[in-house]
Amino acid sequence: MKKRKLLILLASAMLFVCAFVGCKKVEKIDVLKKDMPQVVYVLGSDLNLSTGKLTAVIGDETVEIPLNDSEVSVSGYDKNKLGEQTLTVTYGEQTTTFKVKVVPRVSVQKNESSYFVGEEFNDSKGELVITNDDGTDFVVDMDDETVTVSGFSTETASSALPVTVTYEKDGVTYNGTFDVAVYDIADVDFKSPNKKEYDNHETALDVSGGYISLKNADETLVRYKVLTEDMVSGFDLSQATLAHRETPLVQTLTVEYLGQEKTYDIQINFSDLSLIRLRASEFKDFEWTEAVTPEGCTAQMGDNALEAMDVYLKMTDVEKRDVTSEELETLVKTASTYGLDKWKAAFESYKDAFYLKDGGLYWDCTDFEKTKAVYTSLKEKNPVIYEDALILKEIETQFASTVIVPAEDEDGEDVTVGDVLAAVYSTETMDSFAGQLELMISLYESLKDVPDNWTLAELKSTHSEKIEATWILVRDSKYTHIQYRTLYSMASRWRENDDFFDILYAYYYDETNVDDAGKVDLVKINAFKNFRLPDELETLYSYVYTCKRQVENMLNGYGKSEDLLYYYEQALKLKSKILNSGSDMEKDLYARLTFDYLIGDGQGGYHQATFDELFYALRTTTMGYMYHFNAYVDVPEFEGLWAQLLSIMETASEMGEEYYETEEFGVAVETMFAEFLTLSPTQQVMFMNCLNPYYTQGFPASVWDDSDGAPNSFVHFVYKHYRNKLPETTHDALKQLFTATEKLSILGMNPYGIANFTEAMQKVEDYLDAVVEDADRTAFENEFAWFYEAYSELATEKYADPENPIAEDLGEWKGTFDEFYTALAEAFFAMELNNIYQANGSRMTLSFLAAYEKAEILANELLASGDENVIKAYYFDFMQKAMKIPAVNQNQFVIMPTYLAGTGDYLMYYLRNAYVTALKSVPGMGFLYDYYQEINENEEGIALKEFLAESSYIYYTFFDWTWSLSEREGEKLKYFTDIDLMVKIMSDYRTLTVDQQYLVAALDMFGLYRNSLVRFAMEQEMGADAQATVQQLMLVEQYFMLYQKLPDGENQDGDKYIDLLDEELQIMLEDYYELSKDAEALEKFTTYFGEMYAYYLTECEKAGLNVTFTPPVEEGQN
């Protein structure tokens, strides 16, 4: 009943709609895009309109009507027809359309549709489109692992080959089909790869640039295939062998694709890298225990190593990267050692001109004809000497540090390629050798017709043309450096009397040919002075040049100076011989010849220097003679010891090793060593520093340590003698005893050195206790008893407690010692003051010299007159004394407290070193040391040094007044309290020679001497007139000295000194006249300055000056 009622209601509703519609006309219908039903259908699927709507315009209303409404008609759909279909929708009297598409369940797109016979299926292209029942789809790539293809075959051509694809997903299998065309290959085009040349060490075939192109008959299918390695066969680089270094191996490669074959040829070279690897493999088992050609290395193998290295050196950096370090090291070592041996063997052919020995080159050239033959051979340029040498020198350049034999196999030092190949001469050097031989031969041949018994007259009459040609040959030679001087000597020795240069000097030193100055003209001689001098002068030149080289070596860190000192002394002796007994020509040439490239000008160039200038330079330059002796120059004991060493060195040089076995050698060494130990401790240190200029800087740390060889000849000779003389069982004690002498010598510089000395002496005892044979110990003790006992006493008594050594009892000498220490303190003050002023380009040299001379006089008094305790105290008591020194702190001049510390011996050395140094380079005055010593003596009065020592009172008192160095009390302080000394100083000054006075004034840059006298006058309270007279008296004294020194001299303004003296004299006379009016002031003036005043009046009168003052006539007087 209920169901029937519901149907009645629905029918009523439909009637209502129909009634409503039927009332209005349908104007337009459309299926909007948003209202489309399902539009994609799988083949065989029914139409589904359930989701579609129709939009209708009815009257003025727009309504939506379901497409499946009974009033809506849809026609035109065929479910069994693939493709797009247009359906017609009818409603009312209006129609519209929309499109649907019928598709297979599985379709294939973007696939390869054409193939050549023989090609494989290409699943890299294509995809499966699978459509669901609702019209949606999903895509699967053809190469998906779940996709299978069947029915594909390219064995024969086919215009439409059906292919089936199957895909499974979630248990559902999807199948589809598509057609492909298979064509026969009608045409093939081949392009071979770009790379046609290979080195056999390469590993990969390069097919870049190669391709094969296929076409079918109507060219509807063209396939362009880039070559891949798997398409090519026949590639084998290992087929190339060493035989293919010059002619490459030709190899034919085959390209195959789809049954089509093409060929092309490549060339394979046996590469540089392969050659290097081959050679390295041949040498890899060599053992390197010595830096020589290894055992088992044949000549062919050695040549192969050189060839391989030549190849390597020419490779690019990129190519070299493929050579392993092991391969390279093997080649370098083999080529270096074998190449050196081969080069030396070839070099041996030149032995009649020059040869190798002990790492050096020695010239022989004793036979002219043999030398000439060597020259001819050199010009032929032996390939070993030239071509192999080029390879070896380049190996040296690039691999100098490569180790051939490591340190553990070669006495503690690596032997490197650089060590080995340094012996090989470059081709440039060999060319130079040839040039030198050519010059020697030319020189000899130029004068070979001059007879051995020539005379000067014959030279001028018969051989002048030859000699002039020879002069041109010498003048134009490029071999002018001193290293080539031996060339000319060797050429000269080919003459019977070795007189080649004798001929030239005799011919050109023509006393009838003089210059404008009336001296023998040396123009022509100057052309060959750089080649050879007359015999004695040549030897002198070689000594001087050797000294110069030694100076340069030491400036560059070379640690020995004995060669400089040795050859300097030899040069001095020979100079004296030439000047005293040489020929007139030798003396003249000594004085006048100048030499280049020996003395620098400080600006990168050179001065031309005479022999005297060269000697001066060697004496005064840094690292020169004065530098090494410095503090002890002109000290007789020091220079005497040096003379003994020189004598031993000279004899050892002449006699060689056999000299060491002679009694003469033993006596000389013992005398020298005894002389050494008589030097003061500090002198001993400085003597060693003379021989090893960096000794006091710690190099060597100990001069008696000869484990790496003796650091100097002195030590060498001493050890040589005593080790030969004493039993070997005592040699350790011997070395330790000598070390103890060194520790004692440096004690004065360092209070902690006491412990070092006592420890060294204890070790001597320990070593002696270990000597088994009593006779051996007795021999040792007897040999050195003369100083060993004294050293033992110092170690066990005075220095028994190193921290509290026993001071000597000075007795009555204590006062002198105190005065000495005070003088030392004053000298150190003056030294520091001079250093400060010198650093600023000025000087306080005079005050320092004066203070030093005073300290030295006191030191000499202690040593000359003091008893044993006094001398021990001077040498071995380390003292400290409070003192003050000047300093610069933040650009401010200050006086600072400090301590004077050291032994008297060391402190005097320190001052003397500074004293000599100050005189070697006085600002504005240069090297004064020699001049200062020369003018010291004074026959008429006090010696200069004595005067300076006396006048030191003035300078230190002046400093005391200026900077209050001592504690003083009172309102009116008087500093110059020793009146008698002041008067004596003024009197002694007047006894100095004019040269001495002039030097004092020159060194007294700030006029401290005369300013001190003026201050002294002020302290005597003599009044203004007396003060003015004293000041004028100082000026008169100054100008009188200048007048005496330079009678015709004048100042920088052009005023003559005599006129200036007269001017100051007249003012002084007037001041004195005013002074004379005050009897008390005049009396004081006369007491202190009367003698000086009278002295200069007398001297000025002798000089012709008016010394009488005429008072002016006062107004009202007649």
mmCIF file of N, CA and C in Angstrom, residues 968-1060:
data_model
loop_
_atom_site.group_PDB
_atom_site.id
_atom_site.type_symbol
_atom_site.label_atom_id
_atom_site.label_comp_id
_atom_site.label_asym_id
_atom_site.label_seq_id
_atom_site.Cartn_x
_atom_site.Cartn_y
_atom_site.Cartn_z
ATOM 1 N N ARG A 968 127.598 64.573 46.353
ATOM 2 C CA ARG A 968 128.310 65.749 46.862
ATOM 3 C C ARG A 968 127.346 66.616 47.672
ATOM 4 N N GLU A 969 127.895 67.370 48.627
ATOM 5 C CA GLU A 969 127.082 68.245 49.462
ATOM 6 C C GLU A 969 127.654 69.657 49.437
ATOM 7 N N GLY A 970 126.849 70.602 49.831
ATOM 8 C CA GLY A 970 127.295 71.988 49.900
ATOM 9 C C GLY A 970 126.627 72.854 48.860
ATOM 10 N N GLU A 971 126.505 74.168 49.189
ATOM 11 C CA GLU A 971 125.824 75.071 48.276
ATOM 12 C C GLU A 971 126.680 75.369 47.056
ATOM 13 N N LYS A 972 127.932 75.599 47.266
ATOM 14 C CA LYS A 972 128.832 75.913 46.153
ATOM 15 C C LYS A 972 129.785 74.735 45.960
ATOM 16 N N LEU A 973 129.353 73.795 45.112
ATOM 17 C CA LEU A 973 130.128 72.589 44.905
ATOM 18 C C LEU A 973 131.340 72.873 44.036
ATOM 19 N N LYS A 974 132.450 72.311 44.445
ATOM 20 C CA LYS A 974 133.652 72.370 43.623
ATOM 21 C C LYS A 974 134.002 70.958 43.203
ATOM 22 N N TYR A 975 134.177 70.783 41.913
ATOM 23 C CA TYR A 975 134.456 69.469 41.354
ATOM 24 C C TYR A 975 135.943 69.291 41.056
ATOM 25 N N PHE A 976 136.560 70.342 40.486
ATOM 26 C CA PHE A 976 137.975 70.264 40.118
ATOM 27 C C PHE A 976 138.817 70.642 41.336
ATOM 28 N N THR A 977 138.894 69.700 42.271
ATOM 29 C CA THR A 977 139.511 70.001 43.572
ATOM 30 C C THR A 977 141.012 69.731 43.603
ATOM 31 N N ASP A 978 141.520 68.928 42.671
ATOM 32 C CA ASP A 978 142.960 68.618 42.659
ATOM 33 C C ASP A 978 143.661 69.704 41.833
ATOM 34 N N ILE A 979 143.947 70.835 42.522
ATOM 35 C CA ILE A 979 144.486 72.016 41.824
ATOM 36 C C ILE A 979 145.870 71.740 41.251
ATOM 37 N N ASP A 980 146.708 71.069 42.025
ATOM 38 C CA ASP A 980 148.064 70.795 41.529
ATOM 39 C C ASP A 980 148.011 69.957 40.239
ATOM 40 N N LEU A 981 147.121 68.969 40.215
ATOM 41 C CA LEU A 981 147.006 68.135 39.020
ATOM 42 C C LEU A 981 146.513 68.959 37.840
ATOM 43 N N MET A 982 145.547 69.857 38.091
ATOM 44 C CA MET A 982 145.019 70.687 36.999
ATOM 45 C C MET A 982 146.130 71.544 36.397
ATOM 46 N N VAL A 983 146.949 72.146 37.260
ATOM 47 C CA VAL A 983 148.040 73.001 36.773
ATOM 48 C C VAL A 983 149.057 72.156 36.013
ATOM 49 N N LYS A 984 149.327 70.936 36.517
ATOM 50 C CA LYS A 984 150.283 70.050 35.842
ATOM 51 C C LYS A 984 149.758 69.638 34.464
ATOM 52 N N ILE A 985 148.471 69.332 34.375
ATOM 53 C CA ILE A 985 147.895 68.921 33.084
ATOM 54 C C ILE A 985 148.075 70.035 32.062
ATOM 55 N N MET A 986 147.780 71.292 32.485
ATOM 56 C CA MET A 986 147.928 72.415 31.555
ATOM 57 C C MET A 986 149.381 72.570 31.130
ATOM 58 N N SER A 987 150.281 72.357 32.086
ATOM 59 C CA SER A 987 151.710 72.500 31.778
ATOM 60 C C SER A 987 152.182 71.389 30.849
ATOM 61 N N ASP A 988 151.729 70.140 31.125
ATOM 62 C CA ASP A 988 152.133 69.012 30.296
ATOM 63 C C ASP A 988 151.574 69.130 28.879
ATOM 64 N N TYR A 989 150.407 69.708 28.763
ATOM 65 C CA TYR A 989 149.839 69.893 27.429
ATOM 66 C C TYR A 989 150.791 70.705 26.553
ATOM 67 N N ARG A 990 151.402 71.715 27.164
ATOM 68 C CA ARG A 990 152.269 72.588 26.370
ATOM 69 C C ARG A 990 153.558 71.890 25.937
ATOM 70 N N THR A 991 153.870 70.744 26.592
ATOM 71 C CA THR A 991 155.075 70.007 26.176
ATOM 72 C C THR A 991 154.779 69.028 25.030
ATOM 73 N N LEU A 992 153.493 68.813 24.723
ATOM 74 C CA LEU A 992 153.148 67.914 23.625
ATOM 75 C C LEU A 992 153.644 68.500 22.314
ATOM 76 N N THR A 993 153.924 67.607 21.378
ATOM 77 C CA THR A 993 154.283 68.095 20.040
ATOM 78 C C THR A 993 153.039 68.693 19.394
ATOM 79 N N VAL A 994 153.262 69.485 18.369
ATOM 80 C CA VAL A 994 152.124 70.103 17.712
ATOM 81 C C VAL A 994 151.212 69.039 17.094
ATOM 82 N N ASP A 995 151.790 67.928 16.596
ATOM 83 C CA ASP A 995 150.959 66.861 16.032
ATOM 84 C C ASP A 995 150.101 66.214 17.112
ATOM 85 N N GLN A 996 150.699 66.062 18.303
ATOM 86 C CA GLN A 996 149.932 65.488 19.405
ATOM 87 C C GLN A 996 148.808 66.436 19.836
ATOM 88 N N GLN A 997 149.135 67.723 19.945
ATOM 89 C CA GLN A 997 148.106 68.696 20.315
ATOM 90 C C GLN A 997 146.982 68.736 19.271
ATOM 91 N N TYR A 998 147.385 68.654 18.024
ATOM 92 C CA TYR A 998 146.394 68.722 16.942
ATOM 93 C C TYR A 998 145.458 67.510 17.019
ATOM 94 N N LEU A 999 146.021 66.309 17.273
ATOM 95 C CA LEU A 999 145.192 65.112 17.374
ATOM 96 C C LEU A 999 144.259 65.207 18.579
ATOM 97 N N VAL A 1000 144.778 65.719 19.720
ATOM 98 C CA VAL A 1000 143.927 65.886 20.900
ATOM 99 C C VAL A 1000 142.742 66.785 20.568
ATOM 100 N N ALA A 1001 143.019 67.895 19.905
ATOM 101 C CA ALA A 1001 141.944 68.826 19.549
ATOM 102 C C ALA A 1001 140.961 68.187 18.577
ATOM 103 N N ALA A 1002 141.486 67.424 17.607
ATOM 104 C CA ALA A 1002 140.615 66.797 16.608
ATOM 105 C C ALA A 1002 139.713 65.751 17.250
ATOM 106 N N LEU A 1003 140.249 65.025 18.213
ATOM 107 C CA LEU A 1003 139.445 64.001 18.878
ATOM 108 C C LEU A 1003 138.466 64.589 19.877
ATOM 109 N N ASP A 1004 138.762 65.800 20.350
ATOM 110 C CA ASP A 1004 137.920 66.459 21.362
ATOM 111 C C ASP A 1004 136.818 67.259 20.655
ATOM 112 N N MET A 1005 135.842 66.515 20.100
ATOM 113 C CA MET A 1005 134.841 67.135 19.227
ATOM 114 C C MET A 1005 134.045 68.226 19.930
ATOM 115 N N PHE A 1006 133.803 68.059 21.234
ATOM 116 C CA PHE A 1006 132.979 69.011 21.970
ATOM 117 C C PHE A 1006 133.804 69.961 22.847
ATOM 118 N N GLY A 1007 135.139 69.969 22.662
ATOM 119 C CA GLY A 1007 135.990 70.899 23.396
ATOM 120 C C GLY A 1007 135.973 70.690 24.896
ATOM 121 N N LEU A 1008 135.909 69.417 25.329
ATOM 122 C CA LEU A 1008 135.812 69.144 26.764
ATOM 123 C C LEU A 1008 137.069 69.597 27.513
ATOM 124 N N TYR A 1009 138.214 69.469 26.865
ATOM 125 C CA TYR A 1009 139.453 69.829 27.547
ATOM 126 C C TYR A 1009 139.420 71.297 27.960
ATOM 127 N N ARG A 1010 139.197 72.164 27.014
ATOM 128 C CA ARG A 1010 139.249 73.597 27.331
ATOM 129 C C ARG A 1010 138.013 74.047 28.123
ATOM 130 N N ASN A 1011 136.874 73.427 27.867
ATOM 131 C CA ASN A 1011 135.690 73.777 28.662
ATOM 132 C C ASN A 1011 135.882 73.398 30.122
ATOM 133 N N SER A 1012 136.609 72.319 30.345
ATOM 134 C CA SER A 1012 136.885 71.907 31.727
ATOM 135 C C SER A 1012 137.812 72.918 32.404
ATOM 136 N N LEU A 1013 138.773 73.419 31.642
ATOM 137 C CA LEU A 1013 139.670 74.415 32.234
ATOM 138 C C LEU A 1013 138.911 75.690 32.567
ATOM 139 N N VAL A 1014 137.980 76.058 31.720
ATOM 140 C CA VAL A 1014 137.156 77.238 32.002
ATOM 141 C C VAL A 1014 136.327 76.995 33.250
ATOM 142 N N ARG A 1015 135.755 75.802 33.382
ATOM 143 C CA ARG A 1015 134.974 75.484 34.581
ATOM 144 C C ARG A 1015 135.867 75.511 35.815
ATOM 145 N N PHE A 1016 137.061 74.994 35.691
ATOM 146 C CA PHE A 1016 138.011 75.037 36.796
ATOM 147 C C PHE A 1016 138.264 76.479 37.229
ATOM 148 N N ALA A 1017 138.436 77.363 36.255
ATOM 149 C CA ALA A 1017 138.665 78.771 36.561
ATOM 150 C C ALA A 1017 137.482 79.365 37.299
ATOM 151 N N MET A 1018 136.275 79.008 36.891
ATOM 152 C CA MET A 1018 135.068 79.529 37.548
ATOM 153 C C MET A 1018 135.025 79.107 39.012
ATOM 154 N N GLU A 1019 135.441 77.861 39.277
ATOM 155 C CA GLU A 1019 135.377 77.356 40.647
ATOM 156 C C GLU A 1019 136.388 78.056 41.568
ATOM 157 N N GLN A 1020 137.381 78.722 40.978
ATOM 158 C CA GLN A 1020 138.373 79.419 41.810
ATOM 159 C C GLN A 1020 137.907 80.816 42.201
ATOM 160 N N GLU A 1021 136.759 81.236 41.679
ATOM 161 C CA GLU A 1021 136.128 82.523 42.044
ATOM 162 C C GLU A 1021 137.110 83.677 41.859
ATOM 163 N N MET A 1022 137.634 83.786 40.647
ATOM 164 C CA MET A 1022 138.633 84.830 40.358
ATOM 165 C C MET A 1022 138.002 86.119 39.856
ATOM 166 N N GLY A 1023 136.699 86.121 39.592
ATOM 167 C CA GLY A 1023 136.071 87.336 39.111
ATOM 168 C C GLY A 1023 135.861 87.308 37.607
ATOM 169 N N ALA A 1024 135.030 88.232 37.132
ATOM 170 C CA ALA A 1024 134.631 88.248 35.723
ATOM 171 C C ALA A 1024 135.798 88.541 34.798
ATOM 172 N N ASP A 1025 136.683 89.508 35.175
ATOM 173 C CA ASP A 1025 137.804 89.843 34.283
ATOM 174 C C ASP A 1025 138.760 88.663 34.134
ATOM 175 N N ALA A 1026 139.022 87.956 35.237
ATOM 176 C CA ALA A 1026 139.894 86.793 35.175
ATOM 177 C C ALA A 1026 139.253 85.690 34.335
ATOM 178 N N GLN A 1027 137.944 85.545 34.537
ATOM 179 C CA GLN A 1027 137.223 84.531 33.765
ATOM 180 C C GLN A 1027 137.308 84.827 32.274
ATOM 181 N N ALA A 1028 137.114 86.048 31.883
ATOM 182 C CA ALA A 1028 137.191 86.443 30.476
ATOM 183 C C ALA A 1028 138.604 86.212 29.941
ATOM 184 N N THR A 1029 139.608 86.532 30.762
ATOM 185 C CA THR A 1029 140.996 86.337 30.319
ATOM 186 C C THR A 1029 141.292 84.865 30.100
ATOM 187 N N VAL A 1030 140.792 83.996 30.992
ATOM 188 C CA VAL A 1030 140.997 82.553 30.842
ATOM 189 C C VAL A 1030 140.357 82.061 29.544
ATOM 190 N N GLN A 1031 139.151 82.493 29.271
ATOM 191 C CA GLN A 1031 138.475 82.051 28.036
ATOM 192 C C GLN A 1031 139.272 82.474 26.801
ATOM 193 N N GLN A 1032 139.789 83.700 26.808
ATOM 194 C CA GLN A 1032 140.594 84.152 25.675
ATOM 195 C C GLN A 1032 141.915 83.399 25.589
ATOM 196 N N LEU A 1033 142.483 83.088 26.760
ATOM 197 C CA LEU A 1033 143.725 82.319 26.787
ATOM 198 C C LEU A 1033 143.523 80.945 26.124
ATOM 199 N N MET A 1034 142.348 80.334 26.357
ATOM 200 C CA MET A 1034 142.039 79.049 25.733
ATOM 201 C C MET A 1034 141.998 79.186 24.207
ATOM 202 N N LEU A 1035 141.421 80.296 23.726
ATOM 203 C CA LEU A 1035 141.345 80.525 22.278
ATOM 204 C C LEU A 1035 142.727 80.775 21.687
ATOM 205 N N VAL A 1036 143.547 81.539 22.423
ATOM 206 C CA VAL A 1036 144.913 81.796 21.944
ATOM 207 C C VAL A 1036 145.675 80.481 21.850
ATOM 208 N N GLU A 1037 145.517 79.610 22.852
ATOM 209 C CA GLU A 1037 146.196 78.319 22.832
ATOM 210 C C GLU A 1037 145.731 77.493 21.622
ATOM 211 N N GLN A 1038 144.437 77.536 21.361
ATOM 212 C CA GLN A 1038 143.893 76.767 20.242
ATOM 213 C C GLN A 1038 144.423 77.269 18.903
ATOM 214 N N TYR A 1039 144.376 78.588 18.699
ATOM 215 C CA TYR A 1039 144.812 79.116 17.406
ATOM 216 C C TYR A 1039 146.326 79.053 17.253
ATOM 217 N N PHE A 1040 147.033 79.114 18.353
ATOM 218 C CA PHE A 1040 148.480 78.970 18.259
ATOM 219 C C PHE A 1040 148.832 77.556 17.776
ATOM 220 N N MET A 1041 148.111 76.566 18.335
ATOM 221 C CA MET A 1041 148.329 75.181 17.897
ATOM 222 C C MET A 1041 148.026 75.038 16.402
ATOM 223 N N LEU A 1042 146.921 75.608 15.946
ATOM 224 C CA LEU A 1042 146.556 75.520 14.526
ATOM 225 C C LEU A 1042 147.597 76.221 13.645
ATOM 226 N N TYR A 1043 148.090 77.346 14.127
ATOM 227 C CA TYR A 1043 149.114 78.077 13.383
ATOM 228 C C TYR A 1043 150.403 77.266 13.298
ATOM 229 N N GLN A 1044 150.769 76.631 14.406
ATOM 230 C CA GLN A 1044 151.978 75.810 14.418
ATOM 231 C C GLN A 1044 151.834 74.618 13.461
ATOM 232 N N LYS A 1045 150.637 74.004 13.474
ATOM 233 C CA LYS A 1045 150.398 72.840 12.626
ATOM 234 C C LYS A 1045 150.328 73.234 11.155
ATOM 235 N N LEU A 1046 149.655 74.336 10.878
ATOM 236 C CA LEU A 1046 149.446 74.777 9.487
ATOM 237 C C LEU A 1046 149.816 76.256 9.381
ATOM 238 N N PRO A 1047 151.087 76.571 9.276
ATOM 239 C CA PRO A 1047 151.523 77.980 9.275
ATOM 240 C C PRO A 1047 150.806 78.828 8.220
ATOM 241 N N ASP A 1048 150.495 78.245 7.103
ATOM 242 C CA ASP A 1048 149.801 78.999 6.056
ATOM 243 C C ASP A 1048 148.336 78.617 5.964
ATOM 244 N N GLY A 1049 147.853 77.918 6.982
ATOM 245 C CA GLY A 1049 146.474 77.410 6.920
ATOM 246 C C GLY A 1049 145.454 78.500 7.185
ATOM 247 N N GLU A 1050 144.205 78.143 6.853
ATOM 248 C CA GLU A 1050 143.110 79.076 7.073
ATOM 249 C C GLU A 1050 141.845 78.285 7.394
ATOM 250 N N ASN A 1051 140.887 78.956 8.002
ATOM 251 C CA ASN A 1051 139.641 78.281 8.345
ATOM 252 C C ASN A 1051 138.704 78.250 7.145
ATOM 253 N N GLN A 1052 137.508 77.723 7.340
ATOM 254 C CA GLN A 1052 136.589 77.557 6.213
ATOM 255 C C GLN A 1052 136.102 78.878 5.648
ATOM 256 N N ASP A 1053 136.279 79.953 6.413
ATOM 257 C CA ASP A 1053 135.881 81.279 5.916
ATOM 258 C C ASP A 1053 137.018 81.970 5.175
ATOM 259 N N GLY A 1054 138.159 81.300 5.103
ATOM 260 C CA GLY A 1054 139.289 81.886 4.393
ATOM 261 C C GLY A 1054 140.194 82.739 5.259
ATOM 262 N N ASP A 1055 139.929 82.781 6.570
ATOM 263 C CA ASP A 1055 140.777 83.577 7.471
ATOM 264 C C ASP A 1055 142.008 82.770 7.856
ATOM 265 N N LYS A 1056 143.174 83.370 7.722
ATOM 266 C CA LYS A 1056 144.412 82.673 8.066
ATOM 267 C C LYS A 1056 144.515 82.517 9.578
ATOM 268 N N TYR A 1057 145.117 81.373 9.984
ATOM 269 C CA TYR A 1057 145.215 81.094 11.414
ATOM 270 C C TYR A 1057 146.089 82.118 12.131
ATOM 271 N N ILE A 1058 147.108 82.630 11.470
ATOM 272 C CA ILE A 1058 147.956 83.622 12.120
ATOM 273 C C ILE A 1058 147.169 84.885 12.418
ATOM 274 N N ASP A 1059 146.256 85.265 11.510
ATOM 275 C CA ASP A 1059 145.441 86.457 11.724
ATOM 276 C C ASP A 1059 144.433 86.221 12.845
ATOM 277 N N LEU A 1060 143.858 85.020 12.858
ATOM 278 C CA LEU A 1060 142.898 84.706 13.924
ATOM 279 C C LEU A 1060 143.592 84.661 15.275
#
